[in-house]
Tab-separated table of C-alpha atoms in Angstrom:
chain	number	residue	atom	x	y	z
E	1	MET	CA	2.196	25.482	12.388
E	2	ALA	CA	3.391	28.305	9.207
E	3	THR	CA	6.439	26.114	8.779
E	4	THR	CA	4.877	22.814	9.113
E	5	ASN	CA	2.466	24.250	5.962
E	6	LYS	CA	5.245	25.703	4.429
E	7	TYR	CA	7.347	22.262	3.696
E	8	MET	CA	4.219	20.508	3.561
E	9	ASN	CA	3.303	23.017	0.667
E	10	ILE	CA	6.688	22.776	-0.942
E	11	PHE	CA	5.827	18.672	-1.091
E	12	GLN	CA	2.485	18.894	-2.471
E	13	GLU	CA	3.653	21.263	-5.126
E	14	LEU	CA	6.580	19.322	-6.147
E	15	SER	CA	4.975	15.920	-6.043
E	16	SER	CA	2.313	17.589	-8.446
E	17	GLU	CA	5.000	18.552	-10.878
E	18	ILE	CA	6.710	14.813	-10.543
E	19	LYS	CA	3.182	13.491	-11.201
E	20	ASN	CA	2.458	15.733	-14.204
E	21	GLY	CA	5.727	15.293	-16.049
E	22	VAL	CA	7.318	18.813	-15.295
E	23	PHE	CA	10.308	16.639	-13.865
E	24	GLU	CA	10.729	13.265	-15.792
E	25	PRO	CA	11.806	10.041	-14.413
E	26	ASN	CA	15.968	9.806	-13.627
E	27	SER	CA	16.446	13.638	-13.882
E	28	LEU	CA	17.725	15.853	-11.171
E	29	LEU	CA	15.453	18.275	-9.161
E	30	PRO	CA	16.920	21.996	-8.840
E	31	SER	CA	19.408	22.295	-5.992
E	32	GLU	CA	18.476	22.934	-2.392
E	33	HIS	CA	19.723	26.306	-2.877
E	34	GLU	CA	17.767	26.804	-6.010
E	35	LEU	CA	14.911	25.406	-4.447
E	36	CYS	CA	15.075	27.855	-1.316
E	37	GLU	CA	15.289	30.680	-4.128
E	38	ARG	CA	11.807	29.649	-5.745
E	39	PHE	CA	10.125	29.091	-2.527
E	40	ASN	CA	11.711	31.948	-0.586
E	41	THR	CA	11.944	29.851	2.502
E	42	SER	CA	15.321	28.272	4.136
E	43	ARG	CA	17.213	25.592	3.792
E	44	GLU	CA	16.041	23.723	6.557
E	45	THR	CA	12.323	23.879	5.306
E	46	ILE	CA	13.607	22.747	1.905
E	47	ARG	CA	15.296	19.447	3.337
E	48	LYS	CA	12.035	18.686	5.672
E	49	ALA	CA	9.871	18.765	1.816
E	50	LEU	CA	12.573	16.529	0.147
E	51	THR	CA	12.604	14.044	2.766
E	52	LEU	CA	8.805	13.609	2.408
E	53	LEU	CA	9.283	13.401	-1.268
E	54	SER	CA	11.984	10.651	-0.696
E	55	GLN	CA	9.762	8.634	1.965
E	56	ASN	CA	6.738	8.904	-0.458
E	57	GLY	CA	8.690	7.289	-3.353
E	58	PHE	CA	9.421	10.420	-5.516
E	59	ILE	CA	12.821	10.982	-5.640
E	60	GLN	CA	16.119	9.354	-4.338
E	61	LYS	CA	18.708	11.261	-2.537
E	62	MET	CA	22.182	11.166	-3.873
E	63	GLN	CA	24.951	12.224	-1.928
E	64	GLY	CA	26.993	14.821	-4.015
E	65	LYS	CA	24.520	14.867	-6.742
E	66	GLY	CA	21.219	16.270	-5.575
E	67	SER	CA	17.791	14.514	-5.566
E	68	LEU	CA	17.025	12.118	-8.711
E	69	VAL	CA	13.295	11.695	-9.968
E	70	LEU	CA	12.213	8.332	-9.522
E	71	ASP	CA	9.618	6.549	-12.014
E	72	ILE	CA	6.383	6.839	-10.053
E	73	SER	CA	4.573	4.812	-12.635
E	74	LYS	CA	5.107	1.810	-10.226
E	75	MET	CA	3.416	2.272	-6.954
E	76	THR	CA	5.525	2.091	-3.996
E	77	PHE	CA	4.457	-0.516	-0.958
E	78	PRO	CA	6.490	-0.803	2.069
E	79	VAL	CA	7.274	-4.257	3.127
E	80	THR	CA	8.005	-3.704	6.915
E	81	GLY	CA	5.038	-1.628	7.527
E	82	LEU	CA	1.183	-2.464	8.009
E	83	VAL	CA	-0.329	0.154	5.956
E	84	SER	CA	-3.863	0.068	4.615
E	85	PHE	CA	-4.361	0.810	0.811
E	86	LYS	CA	-6.478	3.524	1.603
E	87	GLU	CA	-3.415	4.997	3.413
E	88	ILE	CA	-1.355	4.485	0.639
E	89	GLN	CA	-3.669	6.163	-1.634
E	90	GLN	CA	-3.957	9.074	0.002
E	91	SER	CA	-0.269	9.391	0.313
E	92	LEU	CA	0.016	9.145	-3.594
E	93	GLY	CA	-2.805	10.816	-4.758
E	94	ARG	CA	-3.598	8.638	-7.392
E	95	ASP	CA	-6.758	8.030	-9.369
E	96	ILE	CA	-7.865	4.903	-7.401
E	97	GLN	CA	-11.180	2.947	-7.313
E	98	THR	CA	-12.149	-0.204	-5.680
E	99	THR	CA	-14.669	-2.658	-6.602
E	100	VAL	CA	-16.040	-5.238	-4.276
E	101	HIS	CA	-16.541	-8.532	-5.991
E	102	LYS	CA	-17.688	-10.445	-3.154
E	103	LEU	CA	-18.300	-10.204	0.440
E	104	GLU	CA	-19.786	-13.334	1.966
E	105	LEU	CA	-19.863	-15.369	5.828
E	106	ILE	CA	-18.138	-18.909	5.159
E	107	GLU	CA	-16.945	-21.499	7.365
E	108	ALA	CA	-13.096	-22.039	7.484
E	109	GLU	CA	-12.136	-24.879	5.292
E	110	ASP	CA	-8.752	-26.690	6.330
E	111	TRP	CA	-6.410	-24.696	4.505
E	112	LEU	CA	-8.122	-21.466	5.906
E	113	SER	CA	-8.108	-22.648	9.424
E	114	ASN	CA	-4.351	-23.326	9.147
E	115	GLN	CA	-3.537	-19.804	7.843
E	116	LEU	CA	-5.909	-18.051	10.637
E	117	GLU	CA	-4.758	-20.643	13.291
E	118	CYS	CA	-8.560	-20.975	14.059
E	119	PRO	CA	-10.964	-24.134	14.303
E	120	GLU	CA	-11.961	-25.680	11.105
E	121	HIS	CA	-15.408	-24.538	9.985
E	122	ALA	CA	-14.967	-21.228	12.205
E	123	LEU	CA	-17.313	-18.571	10.374
E	124	THR	CA	-15.062	-16.076	8.481
E	125	TRP	CA	-15.900	-12.744	6.459
E	126	GLU	CA	-14.590	-13.363	2.740
E	127	VAL	CA	-13.568	-10.225	0.807
E	128	VAL	CA	-12.406	-10.007	-2.754
E	129	ARG	CA	-11.755	-6.554	-4.006
E	130	ALA	CA	-10.342	-5.273	-7.411
E	131	ARG	CA	-8.272	-2.342	-7.013
E	132	THR	CA	-8.020	0.208	-10.518
E	133	ILE	CA	-5.475	2.420	-10.779
E	134	GLN	CA	-5.542	5.076	-13.295
E	135	GLY	CA	-8.130	3.115	-15.368
E	136	GLU	CA	-6.740	-0.159	-14.993
E	137	ARG	CA	-7.453	-2.951	-12.738
E	138	VAL	CA	-3.831	-4.146	-11.507
E	139	ILE	CA	-4.505	-5.394	-7.502
E	140	LEU	CA	-6.589	-8.073	-6.448
E	141	ASP	CA	-7.020	-8.164	-2.676
E	142	LYS	CA	-8.516	-11.174	-0.947
E	143	ASP	CA	-9.190	-10.995	2.746
E	144	TRP	CA	-10.382	-13.748	5.365
E	145	LEU	CA	-11.129	-12.060	8.761
E	146	LEU	CA	-12.546	-13.871	11.989
E	147	GLN	CA	-16.141	-13.122	12.680
E	148	THR	CA	-15.475	-13.582	16.306
E	149	THR	CA	-13.397	-10.383	15.797
E	150	VAL	CA	-15.203	-8.260	13.407
E	151	PRO	CA	-18.920	-9.233	14.268
E	152	SER	CA	-20.036	-7.299	11.037
E	153	LEU	CA	-19.131	-5.855	7.951
E	154	THR	CA	-20.797	-4.279	4.944
E	155	GLU	CA	-19.988	-3.718	0.922
E	156	GLU	CA	-20.001	0.083	1.809
E	157	ILE	CA	-16.823	-0.336	4.665
E	158	CYS	CA	-15.010	-3.033	2.116
E	159	ALA	CA	-15.040	-0.288	-0.620
E	160	ASP	CA	-13.881	2.550	1.516
E	161	SER	CA	-11.177	1.035	4.243
E	162	ILE	CA	-11.907	-1.956	6.511
E	163	TYR	CA	-8.834	-1.045	8.674
E	164	ALA	CA	-10.360	2.602	9.100
E	165	TYR	CA	-13.660	0.595	10.386
E	166	LEU	CA	-11.940	-1.850	12.595
E	167	GLU	CA	-9.575	0.577	14.322
E	168	GLY	CA	-12.259	3.899	14.270
E	169	GLN	CA	-15.525	1.782	14.999
E	170	LEU	CA	-14.491	-1.383	16.567
E	171	GLY	CA	-11.466	-0.118	18.670
E	172	LEU	CA	-9.527	-2.905	17.649
E	173	ASN	CA	-5.608	-2.608	18.306
E	174	ILE	CA	-4.034	-4.064	15.109
E	175	SER	CA	-0.275	-4.546	15.863
E	176	TYR	CA	1.654	-6.378	13.473
E	177	ALA	CA	1.972	-8.650	10.310
E	178	LYS	CA	3.859	-11.637	9.228
E	179	LYS	CA	4.450	-11.228	5.198
E	180	GLU	CA	5.262	-13.369	2.578
E	181	ILE	CA	6.049	-12.255	-1.028
E	182	THR	CA	6.332	-14.337	-3.991
E	183	VAL	CA	5.811	-14.596	-7.886
E	184	GLU	CA	3.084	-17.056	-8.825
E	185	PRO	CA	1.354	-18.146	-11.794
E	186	ALA	CA	-2.193	-16.189	-12.683
E	187	THR	CA	-5.217	-18.011	-11.975
E	188	ASP	CA	-8.517	-17.889	-13.940
E	189	GLU	CA	-9.667	-15.735	-11.249
E	190	ASP	CA	-6.866	-13.192	-11.624
E	191	ARG	CA	-7.238	-13.165	-15.766
E	192	ALA	CA	-11.228	-12.532	-14.860
E	193	LEU	CA	-10.712	-9.801	-12.394
E	194	LEU	CA	-7.583	-8.143	-13.316
E	195	ASP	CA	-6.211	-6.600	-16.609
E	196	LEU	CA	-2.848	-8.571	-16.786
E	197	ASP	CA	-1.740	-7.235	-20.294
E	198	GLY	CA	-0.105	-10.394	-21.392
E	199	TYR	CA	1.515	-11.177	-18.177
E	200	SER	CA	1.357	-14.842	-17.141
E	201	HIS	CA	2.768	-14.368	-13.279
E	202	ILE	CA	1.484	-12.162	-10.586
E	203	VAL	CA	3.322	-10.870	-7.497
E	204	LEU	CA	1.537	-12.593	-4.436
E	205	VAL	CA	2.076	-10.917	-1.082
E	206	LYS	CA	0.293	-12.778	2.015
E	207	ASN	CA	-0.563	-10.855	5.186
E	208	PHE	CA	-0.930	-12.804	8.499
E	209	VAL	CA	-2.359	-10.152	10.912
E	210	HIS	CA	-2.481	-9.895	14.448
E	211	LEU	CA	-3.602	-7.914	17.093
E	212	GLU	CA	-1.948	-6.511	20.044
E	213	ASP	CA	-2.684	-9.806	22.248
E	214	THR	CA	-0.827	-11.670	19.571
E	215	SER	CA	-3.583	-13.368	18.228
E	216	ILE	CA	-4.346	-13.537	14.485
E	217	PHE	CA	-7.324	-12.285	12.936
E	218	GLN	CA	-6.939	-11.935	9.319
E	219	TYR	CA	-5.455	-13.616	6.471
E	220	THR	CA	-4.867	-11.311	3.285
E	221	GLU	CA	-3.693	-12.500	-0.093
E	222	SER	CA	-2.570	-9.130	-2.215
E	223	ARG	CA	-2.320	-9.991	-5.816
E	224	HIS	CA	-0.263	-7.365	-8.203
E	225	ARG	CA	0.366	-6.937	-12.061
E	226	LEU	CA	4.186	-7.698	-12.257
E	227	ASP	CA	5.185	-4.364	-14.240
E	228	LYS	CA	3.188	-1.824	-11.802
E	229	PHE	CA	4.397	-2.291	-8.166
E	230	LYS	CA	7.829	-2.474	-6.564
E	231	PHE	CA	8.039	-3.395	-2.567
E	232	VAL	CA	10.528	-0.928	-0.640
E	233	ASP	CA	12.171	-1.225	2.530
E	234	PHE	CA	14.987	0.536	4.556
E	235	ALA	CA	17.639	-1.179	6.104
E	236	ARG	CA	20.777	-0.108	8.050
E	237	ARG	CA	23.769	-1.858	8.710
E	238	ARG	CA	24.793	-2.340	12.371
E	239	LYS	CA	28.073	-0.847	13.224
């Protein structure tokens, strides 16, 4: 337990220093040896802390050079992972607020029934939320969830975490999602609910979310301002 707390504390201290500009983007962190001396700990503990920094988008490890500090003005979103926005927020520790603009039970029109693979006119929750990050509205999340799977929903749940409610309260086994990422012209709704800062296009991430039994229950459009976000994946070439 003490070892776990040690590398977590080192991760938190170094990530805080990166956020506060002690280590600037494109600079190198002190060497592993220097960090061992600073924190009076083993190289293994330092490497665990550095691995966490790398996994959370703070640094890029460069063989033979050290740990390069990345520009964290852009939030990192995993492409292959199925992670809630609140989980991303907790890992980054940013000043983030959610505003619920719409929560309504609607009948699925033809286009939506195609996305959710459900009968036309099936009752569906429509949720529209804007994410404000460090004072700027830069994400517009639009969710549609089948009422047969999610019988009830409140603004309080939507403002906090829908996935925490679905898994913790409803006991749903959310399994996987198919994702599509494109760049699209901004809509009037985007311009009204986001601070686009002059950008005419947004990054659109569509999610088709499935339960453990492979049935789809949620379709999401996550609309991002171009300059604030990067989407990352990890790939390894097969030998």
